Coordinates of C-alpha atoms in Angstrom, one line a residue:
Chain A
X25 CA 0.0 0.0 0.0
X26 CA 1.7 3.1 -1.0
X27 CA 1.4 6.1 1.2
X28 CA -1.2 8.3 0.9
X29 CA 0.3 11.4 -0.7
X30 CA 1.5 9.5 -3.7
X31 CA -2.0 7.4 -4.4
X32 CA -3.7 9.6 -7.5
X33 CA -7.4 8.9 -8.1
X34 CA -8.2 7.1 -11.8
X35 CA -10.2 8.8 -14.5
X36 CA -14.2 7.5 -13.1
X37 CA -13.0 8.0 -9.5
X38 CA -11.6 11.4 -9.9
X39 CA -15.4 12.1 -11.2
X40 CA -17.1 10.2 -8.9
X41 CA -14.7 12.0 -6.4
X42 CA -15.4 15.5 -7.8
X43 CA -19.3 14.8 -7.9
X44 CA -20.3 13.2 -4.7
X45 CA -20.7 16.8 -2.7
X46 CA -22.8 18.4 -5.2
X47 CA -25.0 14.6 -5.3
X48 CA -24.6 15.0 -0.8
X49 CA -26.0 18.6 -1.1
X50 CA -28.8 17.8 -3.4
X51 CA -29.9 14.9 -1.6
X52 CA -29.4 16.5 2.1
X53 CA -31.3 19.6 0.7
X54 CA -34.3 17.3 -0.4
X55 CA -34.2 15.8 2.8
X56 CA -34.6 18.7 4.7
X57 CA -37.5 20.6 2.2
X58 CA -39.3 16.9 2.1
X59 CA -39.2 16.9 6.2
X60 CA -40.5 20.7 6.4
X61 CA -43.1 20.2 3.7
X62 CA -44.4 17.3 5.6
X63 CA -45.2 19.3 8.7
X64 CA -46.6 22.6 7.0
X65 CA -47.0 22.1 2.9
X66 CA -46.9 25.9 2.7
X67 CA -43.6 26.2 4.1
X68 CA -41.4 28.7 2.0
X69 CA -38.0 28.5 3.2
X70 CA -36.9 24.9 1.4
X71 CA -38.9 25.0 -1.3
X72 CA -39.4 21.6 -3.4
X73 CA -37.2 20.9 -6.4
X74 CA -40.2 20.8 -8.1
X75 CA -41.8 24.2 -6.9
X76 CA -38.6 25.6 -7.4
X77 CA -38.5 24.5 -11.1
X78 CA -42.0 25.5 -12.1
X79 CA -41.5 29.4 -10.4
X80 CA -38.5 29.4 -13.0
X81 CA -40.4 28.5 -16.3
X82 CA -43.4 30.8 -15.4
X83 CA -40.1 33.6 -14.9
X84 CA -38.0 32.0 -17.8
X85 CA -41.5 31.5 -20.4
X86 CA -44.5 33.2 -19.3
X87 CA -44.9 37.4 -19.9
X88 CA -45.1 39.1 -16.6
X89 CA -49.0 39.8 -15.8
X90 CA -47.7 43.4 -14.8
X91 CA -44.9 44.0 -17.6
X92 CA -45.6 41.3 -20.2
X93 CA -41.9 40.6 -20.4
X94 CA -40.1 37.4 -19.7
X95 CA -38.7 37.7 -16.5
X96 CA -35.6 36.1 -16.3
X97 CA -34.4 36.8 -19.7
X98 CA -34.9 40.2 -19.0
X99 CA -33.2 40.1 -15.5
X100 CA -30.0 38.3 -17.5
X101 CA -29.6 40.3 -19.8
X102 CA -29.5 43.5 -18.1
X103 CA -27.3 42.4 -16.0
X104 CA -25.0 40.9 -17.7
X105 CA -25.2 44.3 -20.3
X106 CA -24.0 46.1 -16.8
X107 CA -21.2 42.9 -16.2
X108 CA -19.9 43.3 -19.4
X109 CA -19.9 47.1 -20.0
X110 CA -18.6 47.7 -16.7
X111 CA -15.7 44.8 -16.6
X112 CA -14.9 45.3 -20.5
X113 CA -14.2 49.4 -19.7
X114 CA -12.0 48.2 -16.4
X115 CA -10.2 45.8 -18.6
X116 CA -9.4 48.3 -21.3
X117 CA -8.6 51.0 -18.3
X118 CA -6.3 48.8 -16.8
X119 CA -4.5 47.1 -19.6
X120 CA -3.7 51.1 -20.7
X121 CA -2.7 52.3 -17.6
X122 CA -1.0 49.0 -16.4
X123 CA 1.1 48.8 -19.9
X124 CA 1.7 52.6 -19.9
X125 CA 2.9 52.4 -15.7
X126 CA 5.2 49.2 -16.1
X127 CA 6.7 50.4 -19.6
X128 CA 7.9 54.3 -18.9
X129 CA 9.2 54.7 -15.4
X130 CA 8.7 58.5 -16.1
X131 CA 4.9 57.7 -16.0
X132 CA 5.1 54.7 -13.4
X133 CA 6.7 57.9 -11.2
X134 CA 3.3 60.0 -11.2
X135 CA 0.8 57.5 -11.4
X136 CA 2.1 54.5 -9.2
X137 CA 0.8 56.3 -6.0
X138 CA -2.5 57.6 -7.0
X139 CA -3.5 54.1 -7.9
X140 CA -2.1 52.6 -4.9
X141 CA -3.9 55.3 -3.3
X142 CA -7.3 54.6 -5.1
X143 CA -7.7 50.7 -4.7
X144 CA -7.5 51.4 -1.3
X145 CA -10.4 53.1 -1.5
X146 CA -13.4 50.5 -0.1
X147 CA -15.9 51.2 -3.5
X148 CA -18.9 50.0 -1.6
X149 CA -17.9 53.4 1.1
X150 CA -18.4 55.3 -2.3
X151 CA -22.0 53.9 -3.4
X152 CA -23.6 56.7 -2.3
X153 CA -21.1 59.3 -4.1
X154 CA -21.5 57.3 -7.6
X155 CA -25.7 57.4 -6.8
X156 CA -25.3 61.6 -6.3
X157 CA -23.0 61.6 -9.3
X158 CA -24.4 59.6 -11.6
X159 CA -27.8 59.1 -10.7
X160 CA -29.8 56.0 -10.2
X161 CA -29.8 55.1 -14.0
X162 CA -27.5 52.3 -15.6
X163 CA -24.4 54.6 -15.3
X164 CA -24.0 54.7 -11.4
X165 CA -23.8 50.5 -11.5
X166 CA -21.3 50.2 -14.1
X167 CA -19.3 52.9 -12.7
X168 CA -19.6 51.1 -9.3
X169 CA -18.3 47.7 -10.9
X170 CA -15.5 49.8 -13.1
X171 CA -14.0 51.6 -9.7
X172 CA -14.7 48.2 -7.9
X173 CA -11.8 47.0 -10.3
X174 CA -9.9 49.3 -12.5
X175 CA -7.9 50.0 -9.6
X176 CA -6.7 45.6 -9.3
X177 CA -6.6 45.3 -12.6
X178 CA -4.2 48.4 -13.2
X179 CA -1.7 47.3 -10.3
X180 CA -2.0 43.5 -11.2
X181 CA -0.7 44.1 -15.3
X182 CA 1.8 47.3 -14.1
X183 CA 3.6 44.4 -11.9
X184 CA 3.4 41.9 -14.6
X185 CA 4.5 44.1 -17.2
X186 CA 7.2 44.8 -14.6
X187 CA 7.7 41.2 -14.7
X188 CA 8.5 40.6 -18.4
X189 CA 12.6 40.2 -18.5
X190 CA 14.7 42.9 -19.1
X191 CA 16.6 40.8 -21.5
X192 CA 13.8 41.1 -23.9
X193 CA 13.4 44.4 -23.7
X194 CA 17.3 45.3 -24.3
X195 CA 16.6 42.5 -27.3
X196 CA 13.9 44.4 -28.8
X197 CA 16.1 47.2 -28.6
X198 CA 18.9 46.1 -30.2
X199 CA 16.3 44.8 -33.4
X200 CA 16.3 48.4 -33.5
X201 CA 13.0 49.0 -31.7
X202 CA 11.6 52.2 -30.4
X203 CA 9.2 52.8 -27.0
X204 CA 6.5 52.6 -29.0
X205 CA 7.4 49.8 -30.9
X206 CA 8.4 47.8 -27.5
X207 CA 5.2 48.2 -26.5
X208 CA 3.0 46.6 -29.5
X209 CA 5.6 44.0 -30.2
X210 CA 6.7 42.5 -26.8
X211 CA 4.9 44.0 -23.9
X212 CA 0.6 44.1 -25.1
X213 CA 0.8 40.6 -26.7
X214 CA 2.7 39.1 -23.6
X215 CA 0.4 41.0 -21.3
X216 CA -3.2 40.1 -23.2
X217 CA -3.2 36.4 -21.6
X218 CA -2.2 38.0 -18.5
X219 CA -5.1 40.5 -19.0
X220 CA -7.4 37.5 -19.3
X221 CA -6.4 36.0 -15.6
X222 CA -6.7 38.9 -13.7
X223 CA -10.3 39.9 -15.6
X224 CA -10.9 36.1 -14.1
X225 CA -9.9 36.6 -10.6
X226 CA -11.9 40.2 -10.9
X227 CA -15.1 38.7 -12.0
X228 CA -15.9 37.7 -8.6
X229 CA -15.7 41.2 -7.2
X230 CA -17.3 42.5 -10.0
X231 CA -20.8 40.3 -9.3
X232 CA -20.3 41.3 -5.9
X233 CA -20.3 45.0 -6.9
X234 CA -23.1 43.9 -9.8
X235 CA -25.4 42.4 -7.4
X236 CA -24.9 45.2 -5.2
X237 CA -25.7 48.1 -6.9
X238 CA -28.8 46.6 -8.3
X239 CA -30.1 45.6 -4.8
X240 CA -30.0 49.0 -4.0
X241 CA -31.6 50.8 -7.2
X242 CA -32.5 49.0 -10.2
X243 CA -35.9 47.9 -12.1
X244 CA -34.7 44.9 -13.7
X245 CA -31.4 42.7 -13.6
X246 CA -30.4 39.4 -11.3
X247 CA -29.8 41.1 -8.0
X248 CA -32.8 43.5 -8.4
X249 CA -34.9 40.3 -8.8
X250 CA -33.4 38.3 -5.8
X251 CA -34.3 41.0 -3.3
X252 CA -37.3 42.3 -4.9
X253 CA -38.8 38.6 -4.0
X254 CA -36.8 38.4 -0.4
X255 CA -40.1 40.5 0.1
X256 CA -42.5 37.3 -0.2
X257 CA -39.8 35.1 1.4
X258 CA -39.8 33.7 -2.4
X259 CA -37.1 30.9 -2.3
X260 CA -38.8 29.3 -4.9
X261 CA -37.2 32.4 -7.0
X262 CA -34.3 33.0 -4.8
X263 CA -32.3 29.6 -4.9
X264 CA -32.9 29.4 -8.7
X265 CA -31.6 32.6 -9.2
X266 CA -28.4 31.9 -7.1
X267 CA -27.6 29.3 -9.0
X268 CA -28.4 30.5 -12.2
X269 CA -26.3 33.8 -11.6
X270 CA -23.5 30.8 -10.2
X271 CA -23.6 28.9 -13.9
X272 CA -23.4 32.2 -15.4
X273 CA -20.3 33.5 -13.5
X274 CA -18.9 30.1 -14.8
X275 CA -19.5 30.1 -18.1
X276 CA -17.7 33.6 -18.1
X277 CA -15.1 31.9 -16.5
X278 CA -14.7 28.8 -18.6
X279 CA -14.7 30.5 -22.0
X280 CA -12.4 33.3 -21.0
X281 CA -10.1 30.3 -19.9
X282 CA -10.9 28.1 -23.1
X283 CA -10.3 31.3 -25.3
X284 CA -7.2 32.0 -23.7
X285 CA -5.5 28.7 -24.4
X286 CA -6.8 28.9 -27.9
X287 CA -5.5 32.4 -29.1
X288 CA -2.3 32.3 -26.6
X289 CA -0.9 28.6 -26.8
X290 CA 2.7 30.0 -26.0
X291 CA 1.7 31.4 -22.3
X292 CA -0.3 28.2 -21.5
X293 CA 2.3 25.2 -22.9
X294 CA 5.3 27.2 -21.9
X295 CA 5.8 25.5 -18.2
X296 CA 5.8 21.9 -19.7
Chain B
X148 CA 40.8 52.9 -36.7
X149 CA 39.6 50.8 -33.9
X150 CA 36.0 49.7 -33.5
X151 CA 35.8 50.0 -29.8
X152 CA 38.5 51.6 -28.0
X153 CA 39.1 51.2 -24.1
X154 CA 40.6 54.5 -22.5
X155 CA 41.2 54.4 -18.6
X156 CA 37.9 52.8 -18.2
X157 CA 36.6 52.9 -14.4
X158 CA 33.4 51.4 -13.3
X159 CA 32.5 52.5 -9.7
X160 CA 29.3 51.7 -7.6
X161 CA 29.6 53.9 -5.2
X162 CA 32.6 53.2 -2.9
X163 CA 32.9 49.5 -4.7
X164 CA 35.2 49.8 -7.4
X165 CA 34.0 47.1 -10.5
X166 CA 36.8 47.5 -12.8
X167 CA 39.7 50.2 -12.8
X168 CA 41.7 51.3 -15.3
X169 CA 40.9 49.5 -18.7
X170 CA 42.8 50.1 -21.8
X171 CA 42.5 48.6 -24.8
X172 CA 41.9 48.7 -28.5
X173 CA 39.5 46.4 -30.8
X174 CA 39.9 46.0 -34.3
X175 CA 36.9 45.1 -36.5
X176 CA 36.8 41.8 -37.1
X177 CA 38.6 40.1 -33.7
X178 CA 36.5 37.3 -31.3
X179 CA 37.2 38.0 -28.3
X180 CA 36.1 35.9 -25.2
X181 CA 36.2 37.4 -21.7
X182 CA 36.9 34.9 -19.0
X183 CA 37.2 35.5 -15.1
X184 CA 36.0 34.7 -11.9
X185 CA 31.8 35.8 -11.1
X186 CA 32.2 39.0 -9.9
X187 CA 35.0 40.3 -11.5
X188 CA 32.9 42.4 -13.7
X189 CA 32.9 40.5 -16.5
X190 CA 28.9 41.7 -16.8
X191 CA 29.7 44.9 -16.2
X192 CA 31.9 45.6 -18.9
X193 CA 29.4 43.5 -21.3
X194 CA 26.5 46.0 -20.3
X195 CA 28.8 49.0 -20.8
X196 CA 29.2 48.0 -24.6
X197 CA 25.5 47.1 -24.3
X198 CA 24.7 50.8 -23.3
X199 CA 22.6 49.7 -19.9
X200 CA 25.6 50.9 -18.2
X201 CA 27.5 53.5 -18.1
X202 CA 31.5 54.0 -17.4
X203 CA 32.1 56.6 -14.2
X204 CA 35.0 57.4 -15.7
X205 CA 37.3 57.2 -18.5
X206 CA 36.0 56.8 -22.2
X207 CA 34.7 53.6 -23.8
X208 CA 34.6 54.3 -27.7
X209 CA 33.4 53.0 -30.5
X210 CA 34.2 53.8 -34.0
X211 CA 36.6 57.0 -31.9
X212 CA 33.2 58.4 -30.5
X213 CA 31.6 57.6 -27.0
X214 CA 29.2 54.6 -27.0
X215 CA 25.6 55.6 -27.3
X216 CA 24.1 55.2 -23.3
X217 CA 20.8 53.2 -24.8
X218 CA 21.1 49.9 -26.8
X219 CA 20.4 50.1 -30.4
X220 CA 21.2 48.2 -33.7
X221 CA 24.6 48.5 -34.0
X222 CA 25.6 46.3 -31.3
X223 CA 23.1 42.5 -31.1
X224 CA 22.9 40.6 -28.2
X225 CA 22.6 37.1 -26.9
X226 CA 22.0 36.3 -23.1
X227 CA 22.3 32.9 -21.3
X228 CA 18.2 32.7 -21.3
X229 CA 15.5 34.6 -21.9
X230 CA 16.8 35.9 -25.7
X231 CA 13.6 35.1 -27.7
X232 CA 10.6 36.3 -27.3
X233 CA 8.1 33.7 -26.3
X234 CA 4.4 35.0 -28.0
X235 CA 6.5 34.4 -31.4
X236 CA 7.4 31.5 -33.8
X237 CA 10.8 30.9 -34.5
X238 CA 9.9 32.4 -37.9
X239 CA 8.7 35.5 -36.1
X240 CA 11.1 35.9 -33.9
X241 CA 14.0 36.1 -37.0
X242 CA 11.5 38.5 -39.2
X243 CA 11.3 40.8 -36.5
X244 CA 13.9 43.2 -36.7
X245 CA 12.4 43.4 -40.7
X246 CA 9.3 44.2 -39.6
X247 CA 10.2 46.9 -36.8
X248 CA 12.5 48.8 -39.5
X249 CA 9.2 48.3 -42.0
X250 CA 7.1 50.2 -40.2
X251 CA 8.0 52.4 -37.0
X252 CA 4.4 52.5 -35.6
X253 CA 2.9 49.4 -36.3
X254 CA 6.0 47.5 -36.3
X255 CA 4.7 45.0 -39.2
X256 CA 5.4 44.1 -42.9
X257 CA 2.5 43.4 -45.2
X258 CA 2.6 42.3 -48.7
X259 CA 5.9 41.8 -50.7
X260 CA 7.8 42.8 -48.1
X261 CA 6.5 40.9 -45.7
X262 CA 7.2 37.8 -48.3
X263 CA 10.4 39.2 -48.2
X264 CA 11.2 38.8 -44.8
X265 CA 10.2 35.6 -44.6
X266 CA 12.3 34.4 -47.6
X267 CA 15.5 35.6 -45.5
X268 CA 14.4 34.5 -42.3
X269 CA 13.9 31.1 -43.5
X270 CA 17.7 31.2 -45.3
X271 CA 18.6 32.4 -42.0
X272 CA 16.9 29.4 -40.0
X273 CA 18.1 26.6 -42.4
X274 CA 21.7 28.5 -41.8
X275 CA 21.6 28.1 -37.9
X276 CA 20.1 24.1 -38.5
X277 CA 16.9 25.3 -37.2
X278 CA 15.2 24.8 -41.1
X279 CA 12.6 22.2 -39.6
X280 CA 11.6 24.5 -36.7
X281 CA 10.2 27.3 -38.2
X282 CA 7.0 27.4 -36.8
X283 CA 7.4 26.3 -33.5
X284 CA 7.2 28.4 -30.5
X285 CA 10.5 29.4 -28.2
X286 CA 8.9 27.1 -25.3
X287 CA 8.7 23.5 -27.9
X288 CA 12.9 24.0 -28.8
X289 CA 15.5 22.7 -26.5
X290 CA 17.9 24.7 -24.8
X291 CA 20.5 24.4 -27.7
X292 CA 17.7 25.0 -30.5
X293 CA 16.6 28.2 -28.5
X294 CA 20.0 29.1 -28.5
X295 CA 20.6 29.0 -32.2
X296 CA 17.5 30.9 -32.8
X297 CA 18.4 33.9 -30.7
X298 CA 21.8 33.8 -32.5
X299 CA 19.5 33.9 -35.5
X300 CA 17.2 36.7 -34.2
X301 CA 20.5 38.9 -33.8
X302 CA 22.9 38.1 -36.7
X303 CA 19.7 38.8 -39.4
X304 CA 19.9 42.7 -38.4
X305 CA 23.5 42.8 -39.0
X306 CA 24.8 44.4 -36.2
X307 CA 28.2 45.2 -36.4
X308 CA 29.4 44.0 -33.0
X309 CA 27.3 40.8 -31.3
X310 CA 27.7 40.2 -27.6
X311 CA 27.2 37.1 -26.1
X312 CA 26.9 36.7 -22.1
X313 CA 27.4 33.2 -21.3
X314 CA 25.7 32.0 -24.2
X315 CA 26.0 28.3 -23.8
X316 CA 26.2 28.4 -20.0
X317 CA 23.0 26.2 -19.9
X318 CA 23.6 23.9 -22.8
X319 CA 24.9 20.3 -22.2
X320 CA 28.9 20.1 -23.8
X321 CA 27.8 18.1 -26.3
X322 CA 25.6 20.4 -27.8
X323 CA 28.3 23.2 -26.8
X324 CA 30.7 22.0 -29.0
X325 CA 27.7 22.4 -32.1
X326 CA 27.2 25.5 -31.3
X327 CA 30.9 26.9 -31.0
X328 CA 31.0 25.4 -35.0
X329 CA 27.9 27.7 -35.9
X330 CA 29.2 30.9 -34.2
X331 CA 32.6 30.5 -35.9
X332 CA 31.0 29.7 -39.0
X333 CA 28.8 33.2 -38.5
X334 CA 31.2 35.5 -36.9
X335 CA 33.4 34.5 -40.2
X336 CA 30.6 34.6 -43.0
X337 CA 29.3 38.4 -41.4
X338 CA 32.8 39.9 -40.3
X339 CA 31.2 40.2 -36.7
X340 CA 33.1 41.6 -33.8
X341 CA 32.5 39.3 -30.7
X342 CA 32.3 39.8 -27.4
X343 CA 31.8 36.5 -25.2
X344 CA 31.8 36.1 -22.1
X345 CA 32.1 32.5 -20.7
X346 CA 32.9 30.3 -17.5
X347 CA 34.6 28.0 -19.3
X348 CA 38.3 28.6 -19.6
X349 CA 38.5 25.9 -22.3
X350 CA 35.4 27.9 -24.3
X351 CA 38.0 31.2 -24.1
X352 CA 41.0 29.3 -25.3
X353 CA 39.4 27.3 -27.4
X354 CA 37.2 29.9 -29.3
X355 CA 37.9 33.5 -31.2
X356 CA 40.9 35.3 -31.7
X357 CA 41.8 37.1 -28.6
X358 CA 41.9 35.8 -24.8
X359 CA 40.8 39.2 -22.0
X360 CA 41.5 37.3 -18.6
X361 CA 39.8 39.8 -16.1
X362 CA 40.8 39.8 -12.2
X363 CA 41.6 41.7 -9.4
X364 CA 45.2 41.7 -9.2
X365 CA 45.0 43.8 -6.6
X366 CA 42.9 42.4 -3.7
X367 CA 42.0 43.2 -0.2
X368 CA 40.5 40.1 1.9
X369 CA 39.1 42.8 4.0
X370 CA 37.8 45.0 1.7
X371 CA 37.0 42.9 -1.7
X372 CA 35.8 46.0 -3.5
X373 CA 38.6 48.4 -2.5
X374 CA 40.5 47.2 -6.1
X375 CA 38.6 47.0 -9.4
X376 CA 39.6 44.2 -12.1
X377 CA 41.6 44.7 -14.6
X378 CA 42.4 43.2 -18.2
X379 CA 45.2 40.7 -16.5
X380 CA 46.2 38.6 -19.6
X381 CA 45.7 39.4 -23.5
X382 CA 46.8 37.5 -25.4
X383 CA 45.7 36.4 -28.8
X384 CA 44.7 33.1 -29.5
X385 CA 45.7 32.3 -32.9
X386 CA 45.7 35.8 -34.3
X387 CA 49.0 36.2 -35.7
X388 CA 49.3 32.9 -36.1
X389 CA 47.2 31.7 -38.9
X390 CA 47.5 27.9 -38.8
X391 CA 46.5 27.6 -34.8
X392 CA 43.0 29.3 -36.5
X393 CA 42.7 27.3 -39.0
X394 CA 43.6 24.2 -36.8
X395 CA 40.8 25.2 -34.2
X396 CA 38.6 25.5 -37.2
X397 CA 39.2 22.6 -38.5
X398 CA 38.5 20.7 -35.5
X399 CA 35.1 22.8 -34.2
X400 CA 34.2 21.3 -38.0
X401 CA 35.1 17.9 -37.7
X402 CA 33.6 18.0 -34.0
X403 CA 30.5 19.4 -35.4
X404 CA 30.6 16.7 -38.3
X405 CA 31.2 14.0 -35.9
X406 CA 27.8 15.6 -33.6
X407 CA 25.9 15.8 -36.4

């Protein structure tokens, strides 16, 4: 029997392995809602798989009595409009700044603090300013999710633009390359996978910062929904929406990984 | 005239003195590898004629007027790791320095010239033995392949002076002995000056035309960086005499034969 450090799981039992907690949850969860639904049937906090599924067609494929629009798809796509306008400015934001602060020590020099400075800055603390600013309208929440993560995104691509070798940079030199040059040769194509992970690690914050916004002031969109129905107690809504917002941050997730393997084979294979 | 001329050359950081007191002259055309203990500013002196240093005092010339204090495209470089750039195909990587002088804002070649570039960067592969490589990334070559292609990357601008830190400091002496046949076949074919540092005091004897030992040959136990190093041996390897040249040549070629 070797020790247990060095026994790997096979193919089937890595998957067995890798599914058995989500298969526990389901079946403790159904459990639990069977054992309260026997002792009151109108009990709303564990709702039934089943009631839980037909509140989500009625929101996924019936028109709202009071709107006539289809609720969820409505809710999705607002939000993720917000997600993607919000994270997709941060991205360009800090792939600019980042490039321009870890190329030119001249500019590093005056902007290095202030951003330091900045992500500090808790942007929840500053909800209220962005509301005042920028009203309660669609730009207050993107702007909320932008400053939530410009700030991480700039530091995170300055230090690894920091990180590419000097060697290469005195190499693109001596091809005869200007600053300019430098940049759109070596440093944004080595620095566009890197771009990709750290607009994966932000994602999380930026739900966070999604969700939040639209709790607060919003007529449509995921988080809007979740506590508009908190109202009625309406877990039939509420767990369905948390895990639909859950696949949603993983598909992000899993095609921004996919994609980045496809377009930058070199950044991915290079360790092996 | 000398190429690069060495005129009471001090490199000083702060109170540690690097190297004191260099003179010497380099004619166009001369190989000359560096040897000497780590330390010794060996490095130093490499990133001086590199431009990413400068001398504190003294002059360091080249062509009779002082070095430019930025690295450009007359001197090429190849370091011991780290030479190619990894987001481009071997291909790529040689066509580069075409396509930066193509365009200066976009960097890129399109239509004939592009085909161009690629016509001489594949000559330029097949010369280095890298003709069956040329689309693969820097990460899919070995150490020795990755090697050759930086050579490749830097000989296809022509610089007029190639430096080479430690070039094959990570290469297994098999492969070591292939590649001393390929830069002695390119420093002759391009009339380079070379500039190579190495650890291997076999490597400096063995290779080029002109042996610089550096050391301290003044040196305080007590305070190591009191003296700088100087040039303590020069002496040419070969130079004046043709046949040791030739001899070395003829057996880098029949080691290289031998290697395949």
């Amino acid at each position: 029997m070797k020790k247990l450090i060095n026994q790997q799981p096979g193919v089937v039992s890595r998957w067995a392995l890798g599914l058995l907690p989500f298969v526990l949850i389901a079946v403790v969860y159904t459990l639990s809602s069977n054992a309260r639904l026997a002792e009151n049937p109108n009990d709303k906090l564990l709702p039934a798989p089943s009631h839980m599924l037909e509140s989500m067609t009625r929101m996924a494929f019936e028109p709202s009595k009071r709107t006539g629009e289809l609720l969820l798809w409505q809710d999705t796509g607002a939000s993720l409009e917000r997600l993607a306008i919000g994270v997709g400015l941060a991205a360009l934001t800090g792939l600019v700044f980042g490039i321009a602060n870890g190329a030119i020590p001249l500019l590093r020099a005056g902007f290095s603090p202030v951003v330091t400075g900045i992500s500090l800055v808790p942007p929840m603390a500053i909800l209220p300013i962005l509301f005042i600013t920028f009203g309660l309208e669609e730009l207050a929440k993107i702007m909320l999710i932008f400053i939530g993560i410009t700030p991480f995104l700039i530091r995170d691509l300055q230090q690894r633009t920091m990180e590419i070798p000097e060697e290469q940079i005195i190499k693109m030199q001596t091809l005869g390359a200007n600053t300019w040059q430098i940049i759109v040769r070596l440093i944004l194509p080595q620095i566009m996978p890197r771009l990709i992970t750290a607009v994966r690690l932000s994602l999380g914050s930026a739900w966070l910062f999604l969700i939040a916004a639209e709790a607060i002031a919003a007529t449509e969109g995921l988080g809007y929904r979740i506590f508009l129905v908190r109202r009625y107690l309406s877990m039939d809504v509420i767990l369905p929406y948390v895990m639909w917002i859950t696949l949603l941050a993983f598909l992000l997730d899993f095609c921004l990984n996919r994609y980045s393997h496809w377009r930058y084979p070199w950044f991915h294979d290079r360790s092996l | 005239m000398a190429i690069i001329e060495l005129k009471n050359l001090w490199k000083e950081y702060g109170s540690e003195v690097v190297l004191e007191r260099l003179n010497a002259r380099v004619e166009a055309g001369e190989f000359i590898t560096i040897v000497g203990a780590s330390g010794c500013g060996k490095t130093t002196f490499l990133k001086m004629l590199l431009g990413t240093e400068n001398p504190t005092r003294g002059e360091l010339l080249l062509d009779g007027k002082a070095i430019p204090e930025e690295p450009d495209a007359t001197r090429g470089i190849v370091f011991q790791r780290y030479s190619v750039l990894p987001h481009l195909t071997a291909e790529r990587n040689v066509m580069l320095a075409g396509e930066l002088a193509a365009n200066r804002y976009t960097g890129h070649a399109f239509g004939a010239r592009r085909q161009e570039l690629k016509a001489s960067a594949q000559v330029m592969l097949e010369d280095v033995g890298l003709g069956h490589a040329i689309n693969k990334y820097p990460h899919e070559l070995s150490g020795g392949m990755q090697q050759r292609l930086a050579l490749a990357q830097a000989l296809i601008k022509k610089p007029r002076i190639l430096l080479l830190d430690e070039p094959f400091g990570a290469l297994d002496p098999g492969i070591r002995k292939d590649m001393h046949a390929l830069v002695i076949k390119l420093w002759r074919e391009q009339q380079l000056t070379v500039f190579m540092i190495t650890h291997d005091l076999d490597e400096g004897f063995y290779l080029g035309t002109r042996l610089w030992v550096f050391d301290k040959d003044r040196l305080d136990p007590q305070a190591p960086g009191a003296y700088g190093a100087r040039i303590t041996y020069d002496l040419p390897v070969g130079k004046d005499d043709h046949g040791t040249l030739e001899d070395i040549a003829t057996r880098v070629d029949s080691t290289a034969r031998v290697l395949g």
